[in-house]
Every structure is written in C-alpha cells, then in structure tokens.
Amino acid sequence: MKYLLVLLFMFCGAASALAQERVDRYGVYEIVLKGQDAGNPFVDLELSATFTKGAESFSPEGFYDGKGTYRIRFMPPSVGAWTWVTRSNHQDLDGKQGSFLSVESANKGPVRVAKVHHFAHADGTPFYPFGTTVYEWAFQPEAKKLQTLATLQKHAFNKARMLAVPPYKPNYLSGPGKLTEFPFVGSSRADFDFSRFNPVYFQNLERDVKRLSDLGIQVDLILFRPYDKGQWGFDTTSDAVNQRFVRYMVARFAAFQNIWWSLANENSYIKHLSDEDFDRYFQIVQKYDPYGHLRSIHNADRIYDYNKPWVTHVSLQYYNAVKVFGVSPLLRDIYRKPIVHDEINYEGNSASRWGQLSGEELTRRFWIALTGGAYATHGEILDNGWIGGGGFLAGTSPERIGFLRKIVESGPPEGLKPIDQLFVMNAAGKAGEYYLYYFGDERPREWPFVLPVGELKKGMRFKVDLIDTWNMTVDPVPGTFEIGELTRYRVADKDKRVLALPGKRYMALRIQRVGAMPTGPGAPLPGAGADD
C-alpha cells in the first residue's frame, strides 16, 4: 500500500508538470487579470510582476487593455520553470501568483549590438539589417496590409521602420482610408482625451507587429513624429502625456522579440521637445524594458548625440554620408557603435528632392554603406507608393539589395570591417581572410592584385570573384593569387598579376583566402590589422 501511494504521488506530480503552461524561449508569456475599471487606469494604475528562475529576475510593468482586463507580458530569456507574483495598488490585481515552463524553441531572441559595430540575436546568430521603410502601413485598410505582407515575404528586407502613431492626412478623415481608431480616446482634436489610451488602437498595432515577427522582420517602431500640421495634436502633447505613452508602449511591446525602439523620426522637427526631453524618454525606455531592446533616434536638421549611453546604435538621416566612400568608417570611429543609415533618400519619381533616386543610385549607396562597415535602409516612393502605406514594390533596387544581402551573409560572420580606411576607402571584410572591393561609378578595365598588408603572410593564396552588382552575376576569376614578398603597406601577387575588368559601373571584387595558413617567416608588421 505504501508503494502504491508513492507511485500515485509520482504520477500526480508528473501529470501536473505536463499540464503546466509551456511558452517558447523568447516567446511571450502573458498574465491576464480581471479587475474593476475604477478611476483612470492609464494614470492611476501601478502594476508589475516579478518573474523568477533561480538567480534570474525580471519585473516588467503591466497595462490596462480595456473592459476590465489587465495584462503583464514577459519574454523568458532562458528555459526552465519560472514563477511570478504581481504587485499593484489595485487590490484586485495585487499578490497574484503563478508559474510556467519555458521550453527551447527556434526563436533567436531580440537583436543586440555585437562586436562593437554589428548586431546579433540573443542566441548569438549574426543579424545584418537590410531594412525598408513603410511608415504608415499599420494604418491602411486590411487588404493593403495583406499586400504589404505578401510583398515583404518575397523580398529580402528583414527590418521595417514604421510609425506607432499616424500622421495627419486628409485621406485618413474620410473615404476608404478613414481611420476609426486613434491612440487616444476620441475621434478629433476637439474631443481627444490625452489622459486615456485607446486599447483597441494598440491591439491593432500589436497584431501588425506580430505579423512582421512571423515573417522574421524586425520592427523599428517610431514612438514620436512631427507630422500633425497642427491638426490632431499628437506631436504637441505634454511631457506628462509623453512619459505615460512611452511606458505604455514599453509595457505592451517590450516582450516581443522583434522590437527596436526608435524614439523619434526627424526629432528636431518636433519643436516643443528638446534633446533633454528625449534624454528623459530614452532613459524611461531603458529603465522599463527588461530585455534591453535596441534604442536610437532618427534626426532631422539637428543630430542627436549618439554617444550618450542609452543609445545603442546610430540611426542616421544624412544623405551625403553614403554618396562617397570614407564617411561610414569615420562615423564608426566617432561613435564606436553600429552605424545604420536609416534614410539615404528614396528610389522614386516624387516631386520632392528626397524621392528622386534611380534604382542604380540607391543600390550604389547601399554598397557604399556596407563596404564602409555600416548598414543602410531602403525606401521607395514611385507614384507615391510604398514608404507611406506599403502595398507593392515597383522599383529596381530591392532585388539588387537582396543580392547584396546574400553576399554579406556569406562573408565573415562578424560582419564587414573597413580594411584600410585611411587609404583604401572602397574595401571591407576581414583582413587576411576576406576582401570586398566596390568600384561604384568608376569603370576600371584592370586591377592589379594588391592588398593592404595587414594580417597577410607570404604564400597565402586567394581566389577572386568578379561581381556585377547591377546584373547580379558572380564570375570566378580563373586560378588563384599568391601573396609575394611583404612590404610595409601593401603586398602584390607574387607574379604581379593584373585582373582584367569590363570597364562598367557598379562592379565589385570578392577576394577569399584558400588553403591552410603558411608557416615560417613573413609575419605581418607590428600594429597591422588591429581588430575592433
């Protein structure tokens, strides 16, 4: 009888473990609580939960989701049994307890800074941002949203910049594009209640963020923007409203693994907010986001100080930085953070000067960014399409940008680093192993096989591919090239070989080491090839 009781106890325990709720690692676990809707829960509510597993502890804030429903979301960063307990000034919500089991999954986790100038998922998988811009797609009719998702599924973009709050436009007031839900309770500036958020609006927004996550796309979610033209008042809200908004956004969205925080688009055009205000909002995000999602801000005519410690990477709108070689390496040295050129003008036929690039020129700017050790973001405004509401892509650059992404992802896993940024502006890679030269508008007919000496040794052998970046072809150059006698700065092929080139624009060379590293004399000179 004693043994039967023991077996029964073990069986019940096993059944209980199997019945325990399971959530993927880096997935979203959600506590849903019911309570009275007393007072103003967007202003008066204090709600959080402490999630614990061994020495790990996280305390995300919760939020009110309407109709007496309160939620606290958590993204478990490790597998195992987690317990939780709530804290609240609302009696119905305080002291609730529970547990769940986090299990291994295919999720890679949020993207973070890696190797100083690059990015990787929390599980260590490298992430190379090849983004696009669809500022207003979340405010479009459902049919157009589905078009956008289908288009993204066919292209290589893995990051999308989008607004969290709609800009004022007449087509949002009537007709098929009329908005019926707004971030705040109300329907016009005359009756918006800026002390109360509209949960339905944010439920729709998070549905779209999840849709992008399902496609493997990071969301560069823009919190503030200056595009109301004095109509709705969303860009003139008070500091108290702004702080509540930031905390509400963090509470709702921080548990999604594909979030990047962009504090503003064209921040200096929001005239009543200073850099000190944005300092404060950055610090609020940093404090209340338990997972350390990426944080930056997009500039207009005044560049925010990206050296500040709460900024994780540079999100730059400065077109000239990608018109010529050499600027991105300089920015890397200034900021010692990843450089993302998030607006480099757009491919398009817009009447505005920022939307008149050819597909060739936008592609060229991408290559200049990447061979400078930085990243870039695509945009298209052909017949007023894409950057506003998404839909279909009609330009010629997206396919070429996808081709570039394949080349980068097949290169050094830590990302491209400028090879010799003081004298060789158009080459990046990993010294001694991998070199990507881009010639841009130049039309060379030959190229002597000469490399900067850093990390090279006599006898190293390399293979070369000739890349036509516009026609998207890769042609191996016959034979291999062998490093000859080392000199102080540069070293040539031992037979002084010269590559024949086609004399066309937009050509590149990919040079990759083959064979084992030779032994013996010929080590690189002191100081050559210093790493990040």
Short mmCIF file of C-alpha atoms in Angstrom, two decimals:
data_model
loop_
_atom_site.label_atom_id
_atom_site.label_comp_id
_atom_site.label_asym_id
_atom_site.label_seq_id
_atom_site.Cartn_x
_atom_site.Cartn_y
_atom_site.Cartn_z
CA MET A 1 0.00 0.00 0.00
CA LYS A 2 2.86 2.36 0.87
CA TYR A 3 4.44 1.85 -2.53
CA LEU A 4 1.11 2.39 -4.29
CA LEU A 5 0.76 5.76 -2.57
CA VAL A 6 4.28 6.73 -3.62
CA LEU A 7 3.56 5.75 -7.21
CA LEU A 8 0.28 7.66 -7.13
CA PHE A 9 2.06 10.75 -5.80
CA MET A 10 4.73 10.49 -8.51
CA PHE A 11 2.08 10.08 -11.20
CA CYS A 12 0.14 13.12 -10.00
CA GLY A 13 3.34 15.16 -9.90
CA ALA A 14 4.26 14.14 -13.44
CA ALA A 15 0.75 14.92 -14.66
CA SER A 16 0.95 18.33 -13.01
CA ALA A 17 4.29 19.07 -14.72
CA LEU A 18 2.87 18.02 -18.09
CA ALA A 19 -0.16 20.24 -17.53
CA GLN A 20 1.97 23.27 -16.67
CA GLU A 21 1.71 26.00 -19.25
CA ARG A 22 4.61 25.98 -21.70
CA VAL A 23 5.97 29.00 -23.50
CA ASP A 24 8.77 29.17 -26.05
CA ARG A 25 12.04 30.70 -25.03
CA TYR A 26 11.93 34.30 -26.31
CA GLY A 27 8.19 33.87 -26.83
CA VAL A 28 5.55 35.88 -24.99
CA TYR A 29 4.05 34.72 -21.70
CA GLU A 30 1.06 36.80 -20.69
CA ILE A 31 -0.65 37.21 -17.34
CA VAL A 32 -4.30 38.21 -17.84
CA LEU A 33 -6.10 39.65 -14.84
CA LYS A 34 -9.60 40.94 -14.34
CA GLY A 35 -10.37 43.88 -12.11
CA GLN A 36 -12.73 46.76 -11.68
CA ASP A 37 -12.26 49.67 -14.06
CA ALA A 38 -12.09 52.28 -11.28
CA GLY A 39 -10.62 55.74 -11.73
CA ASN A 40 -8.29 56.19 -14.69
CA PRO A 41 -6.14 53.05 -15.04
CA PHE A 42 -3.86 54.81 -17.56
CA VAL A 43 -2.89 57.41 -14.98
CA ASP A 44 -3.50 55.89 -11.55
CA LEU A 45 -2.54 52.27 -12.05
CA GLU A 46 0.63 50.69 -10.69
CA LEU A 47 1.02 47.13 -11.93
CA SER A 48 4.01 44.83 -12.42
CA ALA A 49 5.05 41.24 -11.90
CA THR A 50 8.34 39.76 -10.80
CA PHE A 51 9.33 36.69 -12.79
CA THR A 52 11.95 34.49 -11.17
CA LYS A 53 14.02 31.45 -12.15
CA GLY A 54 16.95 30.79 -9.87
CA ALA A 55 19.13 33.90 -9.85
CA GLU A 56 17.27 35.40 -12.82
CA SER A 57 14.65 38.02 -12.03
CA PHE A 58 12.69 40.43 -14.22
CA SER A 59 9.93 42.88 -13.28
CA PRO A 60 8.07 44.17 -16.36
CA GLU A 61 5.20 46.62 -15.96
CA GLY A 62 1.67 45.71 -16.86
CA PHE A 63 -1.01 47.76 -18.63
CA TYR A 64 -4.74 48.21 -18.90
CA ASP A 65 -6.24 46.70 -22.05
CA GLY A 66 -9.84 47.86 -21.69
CA LYS A 67 -13.07 46.28 -20.43
CA GLY A 68 -11.63 45.47 -17.02
CA THR A 69 -8.73 43.47 -18.48
CA TYR A 70 -5.14 43.96 -17.31
CA ARG A 71 -2.09 42.31 -18.86
CA ILE A 72 1.55 41.75 -17.94
CA ARG A 73 3.81 40.36 -20.66
CA PHE A 74 7.12 38.58 -20.24
CA MET A 75 9.70 37.23 -22.70
CA PRO A 76 11.56 34.36 -20.97
CA PRO A 77 15.26 34.54 -21.90
CA SER A 78 16.09 31.02 -20.68
CA VAL A 79 14.45 27.63 -20.47
CA GLY A 80 13.13 26.18 -17.25
CA ALA A 81 10.45 26.74 -14.62
CA TRP A 82 9.55 30.36 -13.93
CA THR A 83 7.39 31.63 -11.09
CA TRP A 84 5.72 35.02 -10.84
CA VAL A 85 3.95 37.27 -8.38
CA THR A 86 2.14 40.52 -9.13
CA ARG A 87 2.41 43.90 -7.40
CA SER A 88 -0.28 46.55 -7.74
CA ASN A 89 -2.01 49.42 -5.99
CA HIS A 90 -5.23 47.88 -7.34
CA GLN A 91 -6.49 45.34 -4.80
CA ASP A 92 -7.97 43.05 -7.45
CA LEU A 93 -4.56 42.71 -9.12
CA ASP A 94 -2.12 42.53 -6.22
CA GLY A 95 -0.39 39.39 -4.96
CA LYS A 96 -1.47 37.04 -7.74
CA GLN A 97 0.92 34.13 -8.28
CA GLY A 98 1.64 31.53 -10.91
CA SER A 99 4.25 29.59 -12.82
CA PHE A 100 5.05 28.34 -16.29
CA LEU A 101 7.69 26.36 -18.12
CA SER A 102 9.88 27.97 -20.76
CA VAL A 103 10.96 25.47 -23.42
CA GLU A 104 13.61 25.58 -26.13
CA SER A 105 12.42 26.85 -29.49
CA ALA A 106 13.58 28.11 -32.86
CA ASN A 107 13.33 31.71 -31.63
CA LYS A 108 16.65 33.54 -31.88
CA GLY A 109 15.77 36.25 -29.41
CA PRO A 110 15.99 40.03 -29.65
CA VAL A 111 18.70 41.68 -31.70
CA ARG A 112 21.52 43.36 -29.78
CA VAL A 113 24.83 45.04 -30.51
CA ALA A 114 27.69 42.62 -31.25
CA LYS A 115 31.38 43.12 -31.98
CA VAL A 116 31.06 46.89 -31.31
CA HIS A 117 29.82 47.82 -34.80
CA HIS A 118 27.44 45.00 -35.69
CA PHE A 119 24.39 43.08 -34.48
CA ALA A 120 23.42 39.58 -33.39
CA HIS A 121 20.40 37.86 -31.92
CA ALA A 122 20.44 36.96 -28.24
CA ASP A 123 21.35 33.36 -29.16
CA GLY A 124 24.47 34.62 -30.97
CA THR A 125 23.17 34.34 -34.54
CA PRO A 126 24.51 37.30 -36.56
CA PHE A 127 21.95 39.80 -37.80
CA TYR A 128 22.69 42.07 -40.75
CA PRO A 129 19.95 44.72 -41.05
CA PHE A 130 18.69 45.22 -44.59
CA GLY A 131 15.72 47.40 -43.81
CA THR A 132 12.94 49.13 -45.63
CA THR A 133 10.59 52.00 -44.80
CA VAL A 134 6.79 51.61 -44.54
CA TYR A 135 5.91 54.44 -42.19
CA GLU A 136 2.12 54.17 -42.38
CA TRP A 137 1.34 50.59 -43.36
CA ALA A 138 -0.24 49.82 -39.98
CA PHE A 139 -2.92 52.48 -40.64
CA GLN A 140 -4.02 51.09 -44.02
CA PRO A 141 -7.12 49.05 -44.90
CA GLU A 142 -6.69 45.33 -44.29
CA ALA A 143 -6.39 44.46 -47.99
CA LYS A 144 -3.42 46.77 -48.39
CA LYS A 145 -1.81 45.45 -45.22
CA LEU A 146 -2.01 41.96 -46.67
CA GLN A 147 -0.44 43.21 -49.91
CA THR A 148 2.42 44.66 -47.89
CA LEU A 149 2.99 41.42 -46.01
CA ALA A 150 2.94 39.42 -49.25
CA THR A 151 5.46 41.82 -50.80
CA LEU A 152 7.78 41.62 -47.82
CA GLN A 153 7.61 37.85 -47.93
CA LYS A 154 9.00 37.93 -51.49
CA HIS A 155 11.86 40.32 -50.80
CA ALA A 156 14.98 40.29 -48.67
CA PHE A 157 14.17 43.08 -46.22
CA ASN A 158 14.48 41.98 -42.59
CA LYS A 159 13.76 45.27 -40.79
CA ALA A 160 10.88 47.72 -41.23
CA ARG A 161 10.70 51.30 -39.98
CA MET A 162 7.11 52.16 -39.05
CA LEU A 163 5.26 54.80 -37.08
CA ALA A 164 3.46 53.94 -33.87
CA VAL A 165 1.14 56.95 -34.28
CA PRO A 166 -0.44 58.01 -37.60
CA PRO A 167 0.46 61.31 -39.24
CA TYR A 168 -2.32 63.74 -40.09
CA LYS A 169 -3.54 63.33 -43.67
CA PRO A 170 -6.89 64.25 -45.24
CA ASN A 171 -7.37 60.71 -46.60
CA TYR A 172 -7.48 59.46 -43.01
CA LEU A 173 -10.59 61.58 -42.37
CA SER A 174 -12.95 60.16 -44.99
CA GLY A 175 -13.22 57.61 -47.76
CA PRO A 176 -11.83 54.06 -47.80
CA GLY A 177 -8.76 55.08 -45.78
CA LYS A 178 -10.71 56.72 -42.94
CA LEU A 179 -9.30 55.96 -39.51
CA THR A 180 -11.80 54.87 -36.90
CA GLU A 181 -9.37 54.17 -34.07
CA PHE A 182 -6.77 56.56 -32.62
CA PRO A 183 -4.10 56.21 -29.93
CA PHE A 184 -6.21 58.25 -27.51
CA VAL A 185 -9.89 58.02 -26.69
CA GLY A 186 -11.79 60.29 -29.08
CA SER A 187 -12.02 60.96 -32.80
CA SER A 188 -10.72 64.52 -33.30
CA ARG A 189 -8.61 67.13 -31.61
CA ALA A 190 -11.79 68.62 -30.16
CA ASP A 191 -12.53 65.51 -28.09
CA PHE A 192 -9.27 63.54 -27.71
CA ASP A 193 -8.73 62.62 -24.07
CA PHE A 194 -4.94 62.60 -23.76
CA SER A 195 -5.20 61.03 -20.32
CA ARG A 196 -6.72 57.83 -21.74
CA PHE A 197 -5.23 55.50 -24.32
CA ASN A 198 -7.48 53.59 -26.71
CA PRO A 199 -6.73 49.86 -26.20
CA VAL A 200 -8.35 48.84 -29.49
CA TYR A 201 -5.89 51.02 -31.41
CA PHE A 202 -2.91 49.37 -29.73
CA GLN A 203 -4.37 45.88 -30.13
CA ASN A 204 -4.46 46.51 -33.89
CA LEU A 205 -0.91 47.84 -33.87
CA GLU A 206 0.49 44.87 -31.97
CA ARG A 207 -1.27 42.48 -34.34
CA ASP A 208 0.72 44.05 -37.18
CA VAL A 209 3.97 43.89 -35.20
CA LYS A 210 3.32 40.16 -34.66
CA ARG A 211 2.65 39.68 -38.36
CA LEU A 212 6.05 41.10 -39.17
CA SER A 213 7.61 38.92 -36.49
CA ASP A 214 6.08 35.88 -38.18
CA LEU A 215 7.98 36.89 -41.33
CA GLY A 216 11.23 37.24 -39.41
CA ILE A 217 11.20 41.04 -39.73
CA GLN A 218 12.49 43.35 -37.02
CA VAL A 219 10.22 46.34 -36.31
CA ASP A 220 11.94 49.71 -35.88
CA LEU A 221 8.97 51.18 -34.01
CA ILE A 222 8.94 55.00 -34.11
CA LEU A 223 7.38 56.48 -30.96
CA PHE A 224 7.28 60.23 -31.75
CA ARG A 225 6.96 62.11 -35.03
CA PRO A 226 6.27 65.71 -36.15
CA TYR A 227 3.61 65.21 -38.83
CA ASP A 228 0.35 66.59 -37.42
CA LYS A 229 0.41 70.03 -39.06
CA GLY A 230 -1.50 71.41 -36.08
CA GLN A 231 -4.46 69.09 -36.60
CA TRP A 232 -4.63 66.15 -34.16
CA GLY A 233 -2.18 67.38 -31.56
CA PHE A 234 -0.30 64.08 -31.28
CA ASP A 235 3.03 65.86 -31.77
CA THR A 236 2.37 68.61 -29.22
CA THR A 237 1.40 66.53 -26.20
CA SER A 238 2.78 67.45 -22.79
CA ASP A 239 5.74 65.84 -21.09
CA ALA A 240 3.45 64.01 -18.67
CA VAL A 241 1.46 62.52 -21.56
CA ASN A 242 4.66 61.60 -23.39
CA GLN A 243 6.08 59.81 -20.38
CA ARG A 244 2.88 57.82 -19.92
CA PHE A 245 2.88 56.97 -23.63
CA VAL A 246 6.47 55.69 -23.54
CA ARG A 247 5.80 53.49 -20.52
CA TYR A 248 2.57 52.17 -22.04
CA MET A 249 4.38 51.30 -25.29
CA VAL A 250 7.15 49.51 -23.40
CA ALA A 251 4.65 47.59 -21.28
CA ARG A 252 2.73 46.45 -24.38
CA PHE A 253 5.56 45.76 -26.83
CA ALA A 254 8.82 45.03 -24.98
CA ALA A 255 8.02 41.32 -24.68
CA PHE A 256 8.04 40.99 -28.50
CA GLN A 257 11.44 39.77 -29.62
CA ASN A 258 11.42 41.74 -32.90
CA ILE A 259 11.18 45.27 -31.42
CA TRP A 260 13.69 48.08 -31.92
CA TRP A 261 12.87 51.40 -30.23
CA SER A 262 13.18 54.49 -32.42
CA LEU A 263 12.44 57.40 -30.10
CA ALA A 264 11.51 59.70 -32.97
CA ASN A 265 11.52 60.30 -36.68
CA GLU A 266 13.08 63.66 -37.58
CA ASN A 267 13.22 64.52 -33.90
CA SER A 268 14.25 68.18 -34.21
CA TYR A 269 11.08 68.99 -36.18
CA ILE A 270 9.08 68.30 -33.01
CA LYS A 271 9.65 71.86 -31.93
CA HIS A 272 8.48 71.73 -28.31
CA LEU A 273 10.79 68.81 -27.41
CA SER A 274 14.47 69.36 -26.70
CA ASP A 275 17.32 66.87 -26.66
CA GLU A 276 16.96 66.87 -22.87
CA ASP A 277 13.35 65.70 -23.26
CA PHE A 278 14.49 62.87 -25.49
CA ASP A 279 17.21 62.04 -22.96
CA ARG A 280 14.43 61.52 -20.43
CA TYR A 281 12.34 59.35 -22.77
CA PHE A 282 15.37 57.25 -23.68
CA GLN A 283 16.02 56.64 -20.01
CA ILE A 284 12.41 55.63 -19.41
CA VAL A 285 12.66 53.03 -22.17
CA GLN A 286 15.98 51.83 -20.79
CA LYS A 287 14.58 51.54 -17.28
CA TYR A 288 11.29 49.77 -18.03
CA ASP A 289 12.36 47.49 -20.91
CA PRO A 290 13.77 44.45 -19.07
CA TYR A 291 15.24 42.92 -22.24
CA GLY A 292 17.48 45.73 -23.48
CA HIS A 293 15.98 46.12 -26.94
CA LEU A 294 17.93 48.35 -29.31
CA ARG A 295 17.38 52.11 -28.88
CA SER A 296 18.11 55.00 -31.23
CA ILE A 297 16.59 58.15 -32.72
CA HIS A 298 16.29 59.48 -36.26
CA ASN A 299 17.45 63.04 -36.85
CA ALA A 300 16.34 65.96 -38.97
CA ASP A 301 18.40 69.17 -39.07
CA ARG A 302 19.94 68.62 -35.63
CA ILE A 303 21.80 65.40 -34.95
CA TYR A 304 21.21 63.90 -31.54
CA ASP A 305 24.31 62.95 -29.54
CA TYR A 306 24.53 59.23 -30.27
CA ASN A 307 27.44 58.90 -27.84
CA LYS A 308 25.00 59.02 -24.91
CA PRO A 309 25.00 55.73 -23.01
CA TRP A 310 21.31 54.95 -23.51
CA VAL A 311 21.73 54.96 -27.31
CA THR A 312 22.69 51.54 -28.64
CA HIS A 313 23.31 52.39 -32.30
CA VAL A 314 23.29 55.31 -34.74
CA SER A 315 20.11 55.76 -36.80
CA LEU A 316 21.17 58.46 -39.24
CA GLN A 317 19.48 60.65 -41.83
CA TYR A 318 22.43 62.27 -43.57
CA TYR A 319 22.37 61.60 -47.28
CA ASN A 320 25.91 62.72 -48.07
CA ALA A 321 27.32 60.04 -45.77
CA VAL A 322 26.58 57.36 -48.38
CA LYS A 323 27.25 59.34 -51.54
CA VAL A 324 31.01 58.87 -51.19
CA PHE A 325 33.38 56.36 -49.67
CA GLY A 326 35.02 57.01 -46.33
CA VAL A 327 32.28 58.62 -44.23
CA SER A 328 30.92 55.47 -42.59
CA PRO A 329 34.37 54.41 -41.30
CA LEU A 330 34.76 57.86 -39.78
CA LEU A 331 31.35 57.57 -38.06
CA ARG A 332 32.32 54.16 -36.72
CA ASP A 333 35.39 55.68 -35.11
CA ILE A 334 33.47 58.65 -33.70
CA TYR A 335 30.63 56.68 -32.10
CA ARG A 336 32.08 53.20 -31.54
CA LYS A 337 28.60 51.84 -32.20
CA PRO A 338 26.82 50.25 -35.18
CA ILE A 339 26.02 52.77 -37.92
CA VAL A 340 22.66 52.39 -39.68
CA HIS A 341 21.97 54.90 -42.45
CA ASP A 342 18.21 54.76 -41.98
CA GLU A 343 17.36 57.33 -44.61
CA ILE A 344 19.59 57.74 -47.66
CA ASN A 345 16.93 59.25 -49.99
CA TYR A 346 14.44 57.08 -51.83
CA GLU A 347 14.16 55.46 -55.20
CA GLY A 348 11.30 57.23 -56.86
CA ASN A 349 9.65 59.86 -59.04
CA SER A 350 8.45 62.13 -56.26
CA ALA A 351 8.21 65.90 -56.69
CA SER A 352 10.28 66.13 -53.50
CA ARG A 353 14.02 66.07 -53.98
CA TRP A 354 14.48 63.31 -51.40
CA GLY A 355 12.45 60.86 -53.50
CA GLN A 356 14.12 61.06 -56.90
CA LEU A 357 16.88 58.44 -56.87
CA SER A 358 17.27 55.87 -59.60
CA GLY A 359 17.42 52.24 -58.60
CA GLU A 360 21.08 52.23 -59.61
CA GLU A 361 21.90 55.11 -57.27
CA LEU A 362 20.06 53.68 -54.27
CA THR A 363 21.81 50.35 -54.80
CA ARG A 364 25.15 52.14 -55.11
CA ARG A 365 24.56 53.89 -51.78
CA PHE A 366 23.83 50.56 -50.12
CA TRP A 367 27.13 49.18 -51.36
CA ILE A 368 29.00 52.27 -50.15
CA ALA A 369 27.42 51.88 -46.71
CA LEU A 370 28.23 48.18 -46.42
CA THR A 371 31.80 48.48 -47.67
CA GLY A 372 32.21 51.21 -45.05
CA GLY A 373 31.35 48.76 -42.29
CA ALA A 374 27.85 50.25 -41.83
CA TYR A 375 24.27 49.38 -42.85
CA ALA A 376 21.51 51.09 -44.83
CA THR A 377 17.72 51.22 -45.13
CA HIS A 378 15.72 51.16 -48.36
CA GLY A 379 12.83 53.41 -49.29
CA GLU A 380 10.67 53.78 -52.38
CA ILE A 381 8.24 56.47 -53.49
CA LEU A 382 7.22 55.60 -57.04
CA ASP A 383 3.88 57.21 -57.92
CA ASN A 384 3.57 57.96 -54.20
CA GLY A 385 3.69 54.27 -53.31
CA TRP A 386 5.40 52.15 -50.60
CA ILE A 387 7.06 54.39 -47.94
CA GLY A 388 3.68 55.75 -46.89
CA GLY A 389 1.29 52.83 -46.96
CA GLY A 390 3.23 49.88 -48.30
CA GLY A 391 1.44 47.68 -50.84
CA PHE A 392 3.61 46.68 -53.80
CA LEU A 393 7.24 47.43 -54.62
CA ALA A 394 7.79 48.69 -58.15
CA GLY A 395 11.42 49.81 -58.01
CA THR A 396 14.52 48.16 -59.40
CA SER A 397 16.66 48.37 -56.27
CA PRO A 398 15.00 45.80 -53.92
CA GLU A 399 16.19 42.77 -55.90
CA ARG A 400 19.74 44.16 -56.04
CA ILE A 401 19.69 44.91 -52.31
CA GLY A 402 18.65 41.29 -51.75
CA PHE A 403 21.62 40.19 -53.87
CA LEU A 404 23.92 42.29 -51.68
CA ARG A 405 22.42 40.75 -48.56
CA LYS A 406 23.30 37.26 -49.82
CA ILE A 407 26.88 38.35 -50.41
CA VAL A 408 27.19 39.88 -46.94
CA GLU A 409 25.64 36.86 -45.23
CA SER A 410 28.08 34.53 -46.99
CA GLY A 411 31.03 36.63 -45.78
CA PRO A 412 32.66 36.95 -42.36
CA PRO A 413 30.04 36.10 -39.71
CA GLU A 414 31.11 39.05 -37.54
CA GLY A 415 30.30 41.48 -40.38
CA LEU A 416 32.34 43.66 -42.70
CA LYS A 417 35.09 45.87 -41.32
CA PRO A 418 36.91 48.59 -43.31
CA ILE A 419 40.22 47.09 -44.41
CA ASP A 420 42.39 50.22 -44.55
CA GLN A 421 40.09 53.17 -44.00
CA LEU A 422 42.83 55.80 -44.25
CA PHE A 423 43.98 54.87 -47.76
CA VAL A 424 41.64 52.21 -49.25
CA MET A 425 38.17 53.66 -48.98
CA ASN A 426 36.24 51.12 -51.04
CA ALA A 427 37.11 47.82 -49.34
CA ALA A 428 35.81 45.96 -46.32
CA GLY A 429 35.95 42.44 -44.99
CA LYS A 430 38.28 40.60 -42.65
CA ALA A 431 41.97 41.28 -43.13
CA GLY A 432 43.91 38.21 -44.17
CA GLU A 433 40.73 36.27 -44.95
CA TYR A 434 38.11 38.14 -46.95
CA TYR A 435 38.02 41.35 -49.02
CA LEU A 436 35.07 43.01 -50.75
CA TYR A 437 36.07 45.82 -53.11
CA TYR A 438 33.38 48.02 -54.68
CA PHE A 439 34.14 50.36 -57.57
CA GLY A 440 30.84 52.27 -57.72
CA ASP A 441 30.76 54.79 -60.55
CA GLU A 442 34.32 54.02 -61.62
CA ARG A 443 34.83 51.99 -64.78
CA PRO A 444 38.20 50.28 -64.33
CA ARG A 445 39.45 47.98 -67.07
CA GLU A 446 42.09 46.37 -64.92
CA TRP A 447 43.01 45.94 -61.26
CA PRO A 448 46.45 44.92 -60.02
CA PHE A 449 46.12 42.27 -57.34
CA VAL A 450 47.44 44.40 -54.47
CA LEU A 451 46.14 44.18 -50.89
CA PRO A 452 46.84 46.14 -47.69
CA VAL A 453 49.48 44.19 -45.79
CA GLY A 454 47.59 43.75 -42.52
CA GLU A 455 47.31 40.11 -41.39
CA LEU A 456 48.85 38.80 -44.64
CA LYS A 457 51.75 36.36 -44.88
CA LYS A 458 53.87 35.35 -47.80
CA GLY A 459 52.43 32.33 -49.56
CA MET A 460 48.81 32.89 -48.66
CA ARG A 461 46.58 32.07 -51.62
CA PHE A 462 43.32 33.73 -52.62
CA LYS A 463 40.50 33.16 -55.08
CA VAL A 464 38.72 36.08 -56.73
CA ASP A 465 35.14 36.56 -57.95
CA LEU A 466 34.10 39.35 -60.28
CA ILE A 467 30.69 40.67 -59.20
CA ASP A 468 28.35 42.70 -61.37
CA THR A 469 26.22 44.27 -58.63
CA TRP A 470 23.54 45.53 -61.02
CA ASN A 471 23.14 42.46 -63.21
CA MET A 472 23.61 40.30 -60.11
CA THR A 473 26.22 37.95 -61.52
CA VAL A 474 29.24 36.35 -59.86
CA ASP A 475 32.02 35.13 -62.16
CA PRO A 476 35.05 33.31 -60.71
CA VAL A 477 38.39 34.59 -61.96
CA PRO A 478 40.50 31.63 -63.22
CA GLY A 479 43.30 30.43 -60.99
CA THR A 480 44.47 31.60 -57.60
CA PHE A 481 46.61 34.51 -56.44
CA GLU A 482 49.55 34.07 -54.09
CA ILE A 483 50.94 36.69 -51.74
CA GLY A 484 54.50 37.64 -52.58
CA GLU A 485 57.14 39.46 -50.57
CA LEU A 486 55.68 41.67 -47.86
CA THR A 487 56.28 45.39 -47.97
CA ARG A 488 55.45 47.98 -45.35
CA TYR A 489 51.96 48.91 -46.53
CA ARG A 490 50.80 46.81 -49.47
CA VAL A 491 51.61 43.45 -50.99
CA ALA A 492 51.06 42.13 -54.51
CA ASP A 493 50.55 38.77 -56.10
CA LYS A 494 53.94 37.05 -56.39
CA ASP A 495 53.65 37.09 -60.20
CA LYS A 496 52.36 40.70 -60.29
CA ARG A 497 49.14 39.53 -61.89
CA VAL A 498 46.59 42.08 -63.03
CA LEU A 499 42.88 41.32 -63.30
CA ALA A 500 41.03 42.35 -66.45
CA LEU A 501 37.79 44.20 -65.67
CA PRO A 502 34.90 45.04 -68.03
CA GLY A 503 35.06 48.84 -67.77
CA LYS A 504 31.48 49.09 -66.45
CA ARG A 505 29.99 50.84 -63.44
CA TYR A 506 28.85 49.02 -60.32
CA MET A 507 31.46 46.25 -60.38
CA ALA A 508 32.94 44.60 -57.31
CA LEU A 509 35.58 42.03 -56.41
CA ARG A 510 35.28 39.38 -53.74
CA ILE A 511 38.64 38.01 -52.63
CA GLN A 512 38.69 34.99 -50.33
CA ARG A 513 41.56 33.08 -48.85
CA VAL A 514 42.00 29.42 -49.79
CA GLY A 515 44.19 26.73 -48.27
CA ALA A 516 45.93 26.50 -44.93
CA MET A 517 47.88 29.33 -43.34
CA PRO A 518 51.57 29.02 -44.25
CA THR A 519 54.14 28.69 -41.53
CA GLY A 520 57.58 30.26 -41.25
CA PRO A 521 58.82 33.81 -41.78
CA GLY A 522 56.72 36.65 -43.09
CA ALA A 523 54.54 37.65 -40.12
CA PRO A 524 52.64 40.95 -40.50
CA LEU A 525 54.27 44.15 -39.33
CA PRO A 526 53.53 45.30 -35.76
CA GLY A 527 50.18 47.08 -35.47
CA ALA A 528 48.87 45.88 -38.82
CA GLY A 529 45.30 44.58 -38.94
CA ALA A 530 44.28 45.59 -35.41
CA ASP A 531 40.79 44.32 -34.67
CA ASP A 532 37.78 46.23 -33.32
#
